[in-house]
PDB file of C-alpha atoms in Angstrom:
ATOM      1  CA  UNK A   1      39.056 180.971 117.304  1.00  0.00           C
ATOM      2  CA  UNK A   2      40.499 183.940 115.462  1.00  0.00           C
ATOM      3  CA  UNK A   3      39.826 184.535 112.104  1.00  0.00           C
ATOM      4  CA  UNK A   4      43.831 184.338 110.592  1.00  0.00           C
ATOM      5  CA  UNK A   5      43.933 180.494 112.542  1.00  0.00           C
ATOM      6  CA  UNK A   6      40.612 179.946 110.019  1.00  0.00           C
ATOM      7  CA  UNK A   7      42.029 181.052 106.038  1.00  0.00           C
ATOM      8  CA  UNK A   8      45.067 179.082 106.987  1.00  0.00           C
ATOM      9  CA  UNK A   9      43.666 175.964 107.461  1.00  0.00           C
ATOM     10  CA  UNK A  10      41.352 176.278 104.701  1.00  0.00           C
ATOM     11  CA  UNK A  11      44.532 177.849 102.377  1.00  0.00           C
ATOM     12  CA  UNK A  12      46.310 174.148 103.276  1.00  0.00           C
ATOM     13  CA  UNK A  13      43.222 172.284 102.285  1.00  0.00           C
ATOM     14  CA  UNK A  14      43.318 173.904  99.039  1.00  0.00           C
ATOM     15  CA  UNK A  15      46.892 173.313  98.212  1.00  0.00           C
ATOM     16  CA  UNK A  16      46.017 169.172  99.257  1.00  0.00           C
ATOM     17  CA  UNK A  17      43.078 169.392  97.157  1.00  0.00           C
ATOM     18  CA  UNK A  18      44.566 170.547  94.150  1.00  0.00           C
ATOM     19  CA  UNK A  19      47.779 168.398  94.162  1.00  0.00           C
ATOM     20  CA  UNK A  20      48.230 165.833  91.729  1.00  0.00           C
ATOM     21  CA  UNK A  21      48.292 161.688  93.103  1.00  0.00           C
ATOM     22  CA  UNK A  22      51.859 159.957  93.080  1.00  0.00           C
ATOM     23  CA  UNK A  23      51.811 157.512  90.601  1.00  0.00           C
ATOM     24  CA  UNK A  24      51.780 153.786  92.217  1.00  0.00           C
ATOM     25  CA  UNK A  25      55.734 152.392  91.180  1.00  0.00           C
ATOM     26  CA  UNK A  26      57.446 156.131  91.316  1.00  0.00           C
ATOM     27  CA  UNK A  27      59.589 154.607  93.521  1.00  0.00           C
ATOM     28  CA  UNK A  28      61.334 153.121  90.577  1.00  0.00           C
ATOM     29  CA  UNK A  29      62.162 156.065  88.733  1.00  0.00           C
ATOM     30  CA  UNK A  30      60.568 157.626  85.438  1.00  0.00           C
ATOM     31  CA  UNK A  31      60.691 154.428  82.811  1.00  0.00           C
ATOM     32  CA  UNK A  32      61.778 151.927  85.136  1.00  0.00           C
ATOM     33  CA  UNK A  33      58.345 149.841  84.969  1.00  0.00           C
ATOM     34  CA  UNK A  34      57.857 150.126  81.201  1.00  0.00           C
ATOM     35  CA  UNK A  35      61.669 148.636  81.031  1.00  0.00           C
ATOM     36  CA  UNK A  36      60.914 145.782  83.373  1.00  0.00           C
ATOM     37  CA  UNK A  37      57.582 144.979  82.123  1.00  0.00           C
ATOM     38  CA  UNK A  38      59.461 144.710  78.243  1.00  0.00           C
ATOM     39  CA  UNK A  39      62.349 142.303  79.974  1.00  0.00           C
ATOM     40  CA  UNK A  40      59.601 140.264  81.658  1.00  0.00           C
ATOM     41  CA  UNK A  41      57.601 139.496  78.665  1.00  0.00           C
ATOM     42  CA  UNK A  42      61.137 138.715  76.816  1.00  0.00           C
ATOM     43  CA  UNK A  43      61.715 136.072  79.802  1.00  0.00           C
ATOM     44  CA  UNK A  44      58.406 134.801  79.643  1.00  0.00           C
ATOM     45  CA  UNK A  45      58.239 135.223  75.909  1.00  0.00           C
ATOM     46  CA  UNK A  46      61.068 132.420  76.021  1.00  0.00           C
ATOM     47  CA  UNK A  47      60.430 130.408  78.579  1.00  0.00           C
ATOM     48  CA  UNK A  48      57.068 129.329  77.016  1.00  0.00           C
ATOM     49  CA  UNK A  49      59.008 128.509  73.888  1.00  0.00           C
ATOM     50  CA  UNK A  50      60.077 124.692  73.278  1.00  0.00           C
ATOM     51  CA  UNK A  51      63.534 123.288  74.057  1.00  0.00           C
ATOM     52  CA  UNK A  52      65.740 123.144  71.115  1.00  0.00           C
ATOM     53  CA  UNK A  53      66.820 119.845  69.856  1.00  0.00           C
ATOM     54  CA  UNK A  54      69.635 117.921  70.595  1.00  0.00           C
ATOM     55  CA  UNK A  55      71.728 117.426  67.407  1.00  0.00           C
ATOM     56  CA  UNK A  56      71.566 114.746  65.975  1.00  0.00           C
ATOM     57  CA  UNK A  57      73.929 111.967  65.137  1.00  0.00           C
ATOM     58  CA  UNK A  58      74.444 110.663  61.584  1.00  0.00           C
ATOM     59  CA  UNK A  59      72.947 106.949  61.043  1.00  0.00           C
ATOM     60  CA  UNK A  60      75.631 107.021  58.255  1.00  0.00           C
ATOM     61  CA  UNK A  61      77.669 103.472  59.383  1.00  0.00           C
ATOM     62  CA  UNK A  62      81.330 104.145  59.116  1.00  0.00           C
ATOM     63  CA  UNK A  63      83.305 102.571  55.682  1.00  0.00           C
ATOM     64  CA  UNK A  64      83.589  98.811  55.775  1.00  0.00           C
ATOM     65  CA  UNK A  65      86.647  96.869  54.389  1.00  0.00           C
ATOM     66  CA  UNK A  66      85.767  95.959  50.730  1.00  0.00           C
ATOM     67  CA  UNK A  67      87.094  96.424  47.641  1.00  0.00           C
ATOM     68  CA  UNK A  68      89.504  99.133  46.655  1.00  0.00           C
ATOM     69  CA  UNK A  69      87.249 101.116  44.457  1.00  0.00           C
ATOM     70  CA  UNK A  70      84.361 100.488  47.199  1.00  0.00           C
ATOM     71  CA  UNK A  71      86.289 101.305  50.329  1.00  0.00           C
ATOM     72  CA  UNK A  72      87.360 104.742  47.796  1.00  0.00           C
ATOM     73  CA  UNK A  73      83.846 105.793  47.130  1.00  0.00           C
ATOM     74  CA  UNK A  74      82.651 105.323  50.158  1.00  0.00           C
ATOM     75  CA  UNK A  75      85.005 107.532  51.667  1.00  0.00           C
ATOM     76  CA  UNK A  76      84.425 110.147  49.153  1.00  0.00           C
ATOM     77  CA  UNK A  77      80.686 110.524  49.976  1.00  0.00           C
ATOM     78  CA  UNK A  78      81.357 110.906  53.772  1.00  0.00           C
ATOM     79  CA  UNK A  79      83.878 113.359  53.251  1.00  0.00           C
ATOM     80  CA  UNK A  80      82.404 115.323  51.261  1.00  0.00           C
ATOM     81  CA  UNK A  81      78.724 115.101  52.961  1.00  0.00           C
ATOM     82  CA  UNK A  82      80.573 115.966  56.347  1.00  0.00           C
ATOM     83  CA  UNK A  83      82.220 118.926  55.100  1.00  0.00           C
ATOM     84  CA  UNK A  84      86.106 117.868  55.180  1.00  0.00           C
ATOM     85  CA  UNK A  85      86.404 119.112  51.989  1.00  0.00           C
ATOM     86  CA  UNK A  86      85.098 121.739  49.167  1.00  0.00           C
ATOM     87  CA  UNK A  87      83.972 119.686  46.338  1.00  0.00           C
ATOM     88  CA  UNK A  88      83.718 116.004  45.341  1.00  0.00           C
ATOM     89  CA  UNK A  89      87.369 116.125  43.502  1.00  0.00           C
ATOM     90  CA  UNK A  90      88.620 117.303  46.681  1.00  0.00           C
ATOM     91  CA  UNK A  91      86.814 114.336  48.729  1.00  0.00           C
ATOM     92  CA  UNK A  92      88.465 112.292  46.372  1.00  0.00           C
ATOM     93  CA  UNK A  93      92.232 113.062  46.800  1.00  0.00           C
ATOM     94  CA  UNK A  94      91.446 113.046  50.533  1.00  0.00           C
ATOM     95  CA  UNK A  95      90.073 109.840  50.303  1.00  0.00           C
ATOM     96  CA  UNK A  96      93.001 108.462  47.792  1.00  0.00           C
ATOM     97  CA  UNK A  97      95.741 109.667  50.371  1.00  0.00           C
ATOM     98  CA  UNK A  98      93.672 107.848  53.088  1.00  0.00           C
ATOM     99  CA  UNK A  99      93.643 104.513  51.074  1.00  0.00           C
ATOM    100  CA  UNK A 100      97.099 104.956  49.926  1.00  0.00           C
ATOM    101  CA  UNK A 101      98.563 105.559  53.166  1.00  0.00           C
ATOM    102  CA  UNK A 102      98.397 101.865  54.323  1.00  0.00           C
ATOM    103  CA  UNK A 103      96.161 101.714  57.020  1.00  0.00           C
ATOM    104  CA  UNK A 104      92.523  99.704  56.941  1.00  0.00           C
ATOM    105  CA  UNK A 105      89.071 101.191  57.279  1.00  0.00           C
ATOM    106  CA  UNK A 106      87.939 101.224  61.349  1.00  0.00           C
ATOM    107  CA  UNK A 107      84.661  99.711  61.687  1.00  0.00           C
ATOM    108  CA  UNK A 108      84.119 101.635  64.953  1.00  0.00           C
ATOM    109  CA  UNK A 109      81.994  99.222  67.145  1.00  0.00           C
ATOM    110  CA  UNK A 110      81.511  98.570  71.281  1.00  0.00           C
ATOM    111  CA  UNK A 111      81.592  94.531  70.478  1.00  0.00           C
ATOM    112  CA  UNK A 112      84.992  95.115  68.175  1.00  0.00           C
ATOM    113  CA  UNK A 113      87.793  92.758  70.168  1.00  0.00           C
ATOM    114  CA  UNK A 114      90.840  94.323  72.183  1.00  0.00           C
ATOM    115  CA  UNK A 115      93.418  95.195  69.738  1.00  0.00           C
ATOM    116  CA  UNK A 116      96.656  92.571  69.518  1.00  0.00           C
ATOM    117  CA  UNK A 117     100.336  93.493  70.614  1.00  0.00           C
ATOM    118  CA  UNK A 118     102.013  95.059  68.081  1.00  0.00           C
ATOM    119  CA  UNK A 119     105.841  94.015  67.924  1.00  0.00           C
ATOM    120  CA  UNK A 120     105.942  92.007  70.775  1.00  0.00           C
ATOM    121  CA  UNK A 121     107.605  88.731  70.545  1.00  0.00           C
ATOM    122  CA  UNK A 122     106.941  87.711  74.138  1.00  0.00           C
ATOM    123  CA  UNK A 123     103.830  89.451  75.495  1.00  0.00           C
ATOM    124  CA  UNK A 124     103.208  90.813  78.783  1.00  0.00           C
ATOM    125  CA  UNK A 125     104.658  89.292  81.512  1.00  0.00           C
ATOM    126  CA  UNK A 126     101.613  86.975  83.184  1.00  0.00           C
ATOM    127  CA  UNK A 127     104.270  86.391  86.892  1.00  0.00           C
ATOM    128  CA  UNK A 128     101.678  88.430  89.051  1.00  0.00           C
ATOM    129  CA  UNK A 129      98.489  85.994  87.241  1.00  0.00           C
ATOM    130  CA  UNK A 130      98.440  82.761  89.249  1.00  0.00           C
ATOM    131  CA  UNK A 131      96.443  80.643  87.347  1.00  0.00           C
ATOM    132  CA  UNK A 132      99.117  81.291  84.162  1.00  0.00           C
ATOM    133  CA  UNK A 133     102.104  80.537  86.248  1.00  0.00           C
ATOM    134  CA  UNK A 134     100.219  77.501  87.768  1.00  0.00           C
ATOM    135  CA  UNK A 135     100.129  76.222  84.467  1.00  0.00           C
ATOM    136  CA  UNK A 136     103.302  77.283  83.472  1.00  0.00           C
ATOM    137  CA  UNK A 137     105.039  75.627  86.054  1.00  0.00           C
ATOM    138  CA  UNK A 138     104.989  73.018  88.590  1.00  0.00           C
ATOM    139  CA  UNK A 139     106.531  70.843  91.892  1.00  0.00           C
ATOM    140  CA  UNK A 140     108.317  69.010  89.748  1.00  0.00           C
ATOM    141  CA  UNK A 141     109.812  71.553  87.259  1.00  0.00           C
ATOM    142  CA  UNK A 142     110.873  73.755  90.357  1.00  0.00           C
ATOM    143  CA  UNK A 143     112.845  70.553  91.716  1.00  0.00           C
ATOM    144  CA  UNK A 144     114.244  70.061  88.496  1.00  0.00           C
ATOM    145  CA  UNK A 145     115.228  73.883  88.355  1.00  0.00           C
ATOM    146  CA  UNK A 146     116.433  73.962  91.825  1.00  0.00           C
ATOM    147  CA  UNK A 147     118.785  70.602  91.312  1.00  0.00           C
ATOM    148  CA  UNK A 148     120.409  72.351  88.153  1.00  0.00           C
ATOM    149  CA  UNK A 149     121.436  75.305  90.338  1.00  0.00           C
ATOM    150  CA  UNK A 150     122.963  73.061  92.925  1.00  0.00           C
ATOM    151  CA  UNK A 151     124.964  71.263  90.399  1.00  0.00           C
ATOM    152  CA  UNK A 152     126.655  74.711  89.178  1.00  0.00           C
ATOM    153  CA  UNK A 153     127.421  75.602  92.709  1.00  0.00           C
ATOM    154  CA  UNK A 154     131.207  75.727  93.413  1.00  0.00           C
ATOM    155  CA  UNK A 155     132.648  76.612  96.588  1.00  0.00           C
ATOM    156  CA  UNK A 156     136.297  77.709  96.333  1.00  0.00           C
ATOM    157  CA  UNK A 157     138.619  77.096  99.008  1.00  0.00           C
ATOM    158  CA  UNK A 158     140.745  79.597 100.787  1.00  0.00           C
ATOM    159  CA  UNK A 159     144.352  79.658  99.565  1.00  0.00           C
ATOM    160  CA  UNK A 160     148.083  80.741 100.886  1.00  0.00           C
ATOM    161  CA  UNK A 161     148.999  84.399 100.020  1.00  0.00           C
ATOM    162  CA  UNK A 162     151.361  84.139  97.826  1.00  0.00           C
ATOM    163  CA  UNK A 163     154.904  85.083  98.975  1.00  0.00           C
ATOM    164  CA  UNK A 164     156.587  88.460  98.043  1.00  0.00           C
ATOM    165  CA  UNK A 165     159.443  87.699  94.996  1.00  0.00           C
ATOM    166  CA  UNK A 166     160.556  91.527  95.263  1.00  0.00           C
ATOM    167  CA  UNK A 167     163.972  92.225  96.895  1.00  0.00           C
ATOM    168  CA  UNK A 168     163.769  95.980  97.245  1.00  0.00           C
ATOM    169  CA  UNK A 169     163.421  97.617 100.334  1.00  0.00           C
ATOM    170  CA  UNK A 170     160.166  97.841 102.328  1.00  0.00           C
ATOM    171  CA  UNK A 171     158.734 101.034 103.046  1.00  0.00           C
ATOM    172  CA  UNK A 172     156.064 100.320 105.501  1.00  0.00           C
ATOM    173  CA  UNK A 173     158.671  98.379 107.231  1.00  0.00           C
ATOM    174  CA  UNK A 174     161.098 101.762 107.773  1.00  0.00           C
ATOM    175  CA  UNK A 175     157.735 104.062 108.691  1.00  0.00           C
ATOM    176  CA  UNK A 176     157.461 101.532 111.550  1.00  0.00           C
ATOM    177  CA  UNK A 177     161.122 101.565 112.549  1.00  0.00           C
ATOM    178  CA  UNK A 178     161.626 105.715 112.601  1.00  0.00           C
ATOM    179  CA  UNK A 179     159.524 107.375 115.143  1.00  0.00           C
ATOM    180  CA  UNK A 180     160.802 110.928 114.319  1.00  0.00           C
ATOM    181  CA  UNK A 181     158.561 113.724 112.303  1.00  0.00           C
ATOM    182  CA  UNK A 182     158.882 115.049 109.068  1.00  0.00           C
ATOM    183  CA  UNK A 183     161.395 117.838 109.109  1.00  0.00           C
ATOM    184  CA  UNK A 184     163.856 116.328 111.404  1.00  0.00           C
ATOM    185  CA  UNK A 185     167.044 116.720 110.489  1.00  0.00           C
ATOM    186  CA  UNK A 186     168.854 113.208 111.468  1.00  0.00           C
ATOM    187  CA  UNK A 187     171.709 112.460 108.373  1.00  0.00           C
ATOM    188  CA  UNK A 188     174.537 115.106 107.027  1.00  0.00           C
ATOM    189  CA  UNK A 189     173.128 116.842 103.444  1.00  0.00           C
ATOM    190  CA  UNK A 190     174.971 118.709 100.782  1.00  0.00           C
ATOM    191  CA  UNK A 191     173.558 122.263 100.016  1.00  0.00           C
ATOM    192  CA  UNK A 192     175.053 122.596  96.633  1.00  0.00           C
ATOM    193  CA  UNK A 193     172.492 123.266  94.458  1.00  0.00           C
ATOM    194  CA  UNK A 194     170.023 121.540  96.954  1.00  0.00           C
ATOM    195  CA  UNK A 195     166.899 122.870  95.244  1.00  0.00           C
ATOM    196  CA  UNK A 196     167.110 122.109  91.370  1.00  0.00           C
ATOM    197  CA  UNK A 197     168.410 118.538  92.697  1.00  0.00           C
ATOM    198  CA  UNK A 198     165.442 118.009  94.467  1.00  0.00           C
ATOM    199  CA  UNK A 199     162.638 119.235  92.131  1.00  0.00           C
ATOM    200  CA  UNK A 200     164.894 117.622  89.002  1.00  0.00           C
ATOM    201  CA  UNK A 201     164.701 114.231  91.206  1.00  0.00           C
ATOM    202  CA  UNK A 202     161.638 114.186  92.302  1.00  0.00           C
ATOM    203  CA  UNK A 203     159.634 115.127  89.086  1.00  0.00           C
ATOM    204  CA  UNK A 204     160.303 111.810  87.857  1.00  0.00           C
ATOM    205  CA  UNK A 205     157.857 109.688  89.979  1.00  0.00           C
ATOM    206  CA  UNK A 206     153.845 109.689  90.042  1.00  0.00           C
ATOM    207  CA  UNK A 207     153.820 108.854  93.932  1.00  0.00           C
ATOM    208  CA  UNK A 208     155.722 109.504  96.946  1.00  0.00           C
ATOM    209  CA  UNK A 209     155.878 106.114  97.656  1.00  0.00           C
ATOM    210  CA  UNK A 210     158.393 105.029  94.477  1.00  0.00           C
ATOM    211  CA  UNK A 211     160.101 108.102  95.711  1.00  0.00           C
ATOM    212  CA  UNK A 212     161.123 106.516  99.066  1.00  0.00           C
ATOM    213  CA  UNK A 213     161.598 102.874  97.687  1.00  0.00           C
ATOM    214  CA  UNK A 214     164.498 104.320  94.968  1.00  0.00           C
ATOM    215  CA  UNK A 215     165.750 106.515  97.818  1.00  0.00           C
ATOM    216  CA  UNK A 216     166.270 103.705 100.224  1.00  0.00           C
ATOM    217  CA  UNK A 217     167.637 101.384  97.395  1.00  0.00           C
ATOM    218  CA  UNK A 218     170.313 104.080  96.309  1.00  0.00           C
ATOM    219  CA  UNK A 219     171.645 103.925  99.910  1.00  0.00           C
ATOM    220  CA  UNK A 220     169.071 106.155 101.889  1.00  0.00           C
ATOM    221  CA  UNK A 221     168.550 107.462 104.472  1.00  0.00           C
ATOM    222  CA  UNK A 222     172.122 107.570 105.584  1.00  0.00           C
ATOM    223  CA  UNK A 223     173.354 108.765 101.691  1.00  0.00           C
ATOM    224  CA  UNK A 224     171.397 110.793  99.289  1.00  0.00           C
ATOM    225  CA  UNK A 225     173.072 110.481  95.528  1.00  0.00           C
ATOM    226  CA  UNK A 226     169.990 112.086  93.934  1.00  0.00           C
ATOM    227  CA  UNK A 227     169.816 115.122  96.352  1.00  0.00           C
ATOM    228  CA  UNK A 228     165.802 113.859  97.246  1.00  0.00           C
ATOM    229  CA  UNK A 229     166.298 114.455 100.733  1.00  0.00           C
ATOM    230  CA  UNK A 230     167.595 118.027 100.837  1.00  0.00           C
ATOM    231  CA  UNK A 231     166.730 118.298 104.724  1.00  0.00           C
ATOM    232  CA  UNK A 232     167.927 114.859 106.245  1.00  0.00           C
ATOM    233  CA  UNK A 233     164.574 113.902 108.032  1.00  0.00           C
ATOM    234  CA  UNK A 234     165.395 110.731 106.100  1.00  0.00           C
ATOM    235  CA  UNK A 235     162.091 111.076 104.252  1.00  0.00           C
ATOM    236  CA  UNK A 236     162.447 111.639 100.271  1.00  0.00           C
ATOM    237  CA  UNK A 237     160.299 113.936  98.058  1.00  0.00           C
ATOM    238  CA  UNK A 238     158.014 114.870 101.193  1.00  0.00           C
ATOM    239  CA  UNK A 239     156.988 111.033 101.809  1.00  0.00           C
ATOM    240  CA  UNK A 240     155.104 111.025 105.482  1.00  0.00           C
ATOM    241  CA  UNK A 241     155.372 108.168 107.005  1.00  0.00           C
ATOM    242  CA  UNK A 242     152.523 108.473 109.626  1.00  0.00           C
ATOM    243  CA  UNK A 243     149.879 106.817 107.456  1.00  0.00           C
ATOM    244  CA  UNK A 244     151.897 103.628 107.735  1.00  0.00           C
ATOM    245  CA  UNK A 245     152.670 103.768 111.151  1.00  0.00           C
ATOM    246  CA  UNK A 246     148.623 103.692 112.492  1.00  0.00           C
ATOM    247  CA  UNK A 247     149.371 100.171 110.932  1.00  0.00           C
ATOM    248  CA  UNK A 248     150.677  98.917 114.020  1.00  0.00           C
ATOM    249  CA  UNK A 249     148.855 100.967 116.311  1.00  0.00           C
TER     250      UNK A 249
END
C-alpha cells in the first residue's frame, strides 16, 4: 500500500471527525420547530380550557294585560333593562307610543289558543271537511234542493222564423243568379267624370253590401244614376259576390 493511498484516508477521517452533528428537525428550516412548538401549546393551551357558556335567556315573563299605569311601567323596565333605549325617560316615551298605539300586551305562550279570523263574516269554507258538511246537510235537504231546481226549469219551444217585411232587393239572391267575375264588363257606362262619381258615391256607405242594395234599388245593374258602377261588371263600389255564392255550393 503506498504511502499517498495512507494520509488520504487518514486526511478524510479528520475532516469527519471534526464536523459538527446535524441538528435532529433541520429538515424544517432554521425556526420552524420553535414556531410549531409555540402554535401547539396555543392549541393545547385552549383546548384544555372549558367551553364557554351558552347565553342565557331572561326569566323576565313578558308584560301582562293590567292596568294602564301597570302595563306602562312594566314596559318601561324591560325596555330599558334590554337596551332599546338610552335612559329611563326614553323607555318611557317608547313605552307610551306602544300603549297608545292600540294594540294589547302579547303574553307569548306555547298553550296561548290559535288566533280568531279577523274580518271574516263567513269563515273558511269547511266543503272539503266531511263531517261539517254531514252536518250541514242531509238526504232530505238535497231532495228539497234538487225539487226547487226542477220547478225553475223551463224548456222553450222552437218557433217559426219570422218572415222578412223588407221589400228591397236581395243581394245574396243576385250573387247566385250572375256567374260572371268582377271586372266584367256586361251593361253600357258613361265615362263622364266616371271617377269623382264613383268615389263621391261610394264614400257614403260603411259596407259594400248597402252599396249593392241602393245600386240595385236605383235600377242596377242595367242603369247606374249614381255612377257606382263605373266598369259595368254589374257589381257597385267593388262588392264581390263570390262569398255569397259558396252559399249554394
Amino acid at each position: 500500500m503506498s504511502v499517498r493511498f495512507v494520509l488520504g484516508v487518514c486526511a478524510v477521517a479528520a475532516l469527519t471527525a471534526c464536523q459538527p452533528a446535524a441538528p435532529e428537525d433541520s429538515r424544517f428550516g432554521v425556526g420552524f420547530d420553535q414556531t410549531f412548538d409555540a402554535q401547539r401549546a396555543n392549541r393545547d393551551a385552549m383546548l384544555a380550557g372549558s367551553v364557554p357558556a351558552a347565553p342565557s335567556v331572561s326569566a323576565q315573563p313578558l308584560p301582562v294585560a293590567g292596568s294602564p299605569a301597570d302595563t306602562a311601567a312594566q314596559t318601561t323596565a324591560m325596555l330599558a333593562r334590554t337596551g332599546r333605549a338610552q335612559t329611563v325617560a326614553d323607555a318611557g316615551r317608547l313605552a307610551a307610543a306602544a300603549n297608545n298605539s292600540g294594540v294589547p300586551p302579547v303574553e307569548a305562550s306555547p298553550s296561548n289558543p290559535a288566533p280568531g279570523l279577523v274580518n271574516n263574516a263567513t269563515g273558511i269554507s269547511q266543503e272539503n271537511n266531511f263531517d261539517v258538511v254531514t252536518n250541514q246537510r242531509s238526504i232530505e235537504s238535497d231532495a228539497a234542493r234538487l225539487a226547487a231546481n226542477r220547478a225553475q226549469y223551463q224548456v222553450i219551444q222552437p218557433q217559426a222564423l219570422p218572415e222578412r217585411t223588407d221589400t228591397g232587393p236581395n243581394i245574396v239572391a243576385y250573387a247566385l243568379k250572375t256567374s260572371h267575375p268582377v271586372g266584367t264588363k256586361m251593361y253600357k257606362r258613361s265615362r263622364f267624370n266616371a271617377a269623382n262619381r264613383f268615389k263621391r258615391s261610394c264614400g257614403n256607405y260603411r259596407h259594400m253590401d248597402q252599396a249593392q242594395a241602393d245600386f240595385l234599388t236605383a235600377g242596377g245593374p242595367e242603369r247606374d244614376p249614381k255612377g257606382m258602377d263605373p266598369d259595368g261588371d254589374g257589381y257597385a263600389c267593388g262588392w264581390n259576390p263570390a262569398v255569397y255564392r259558396t252559399i249554394g255550393d
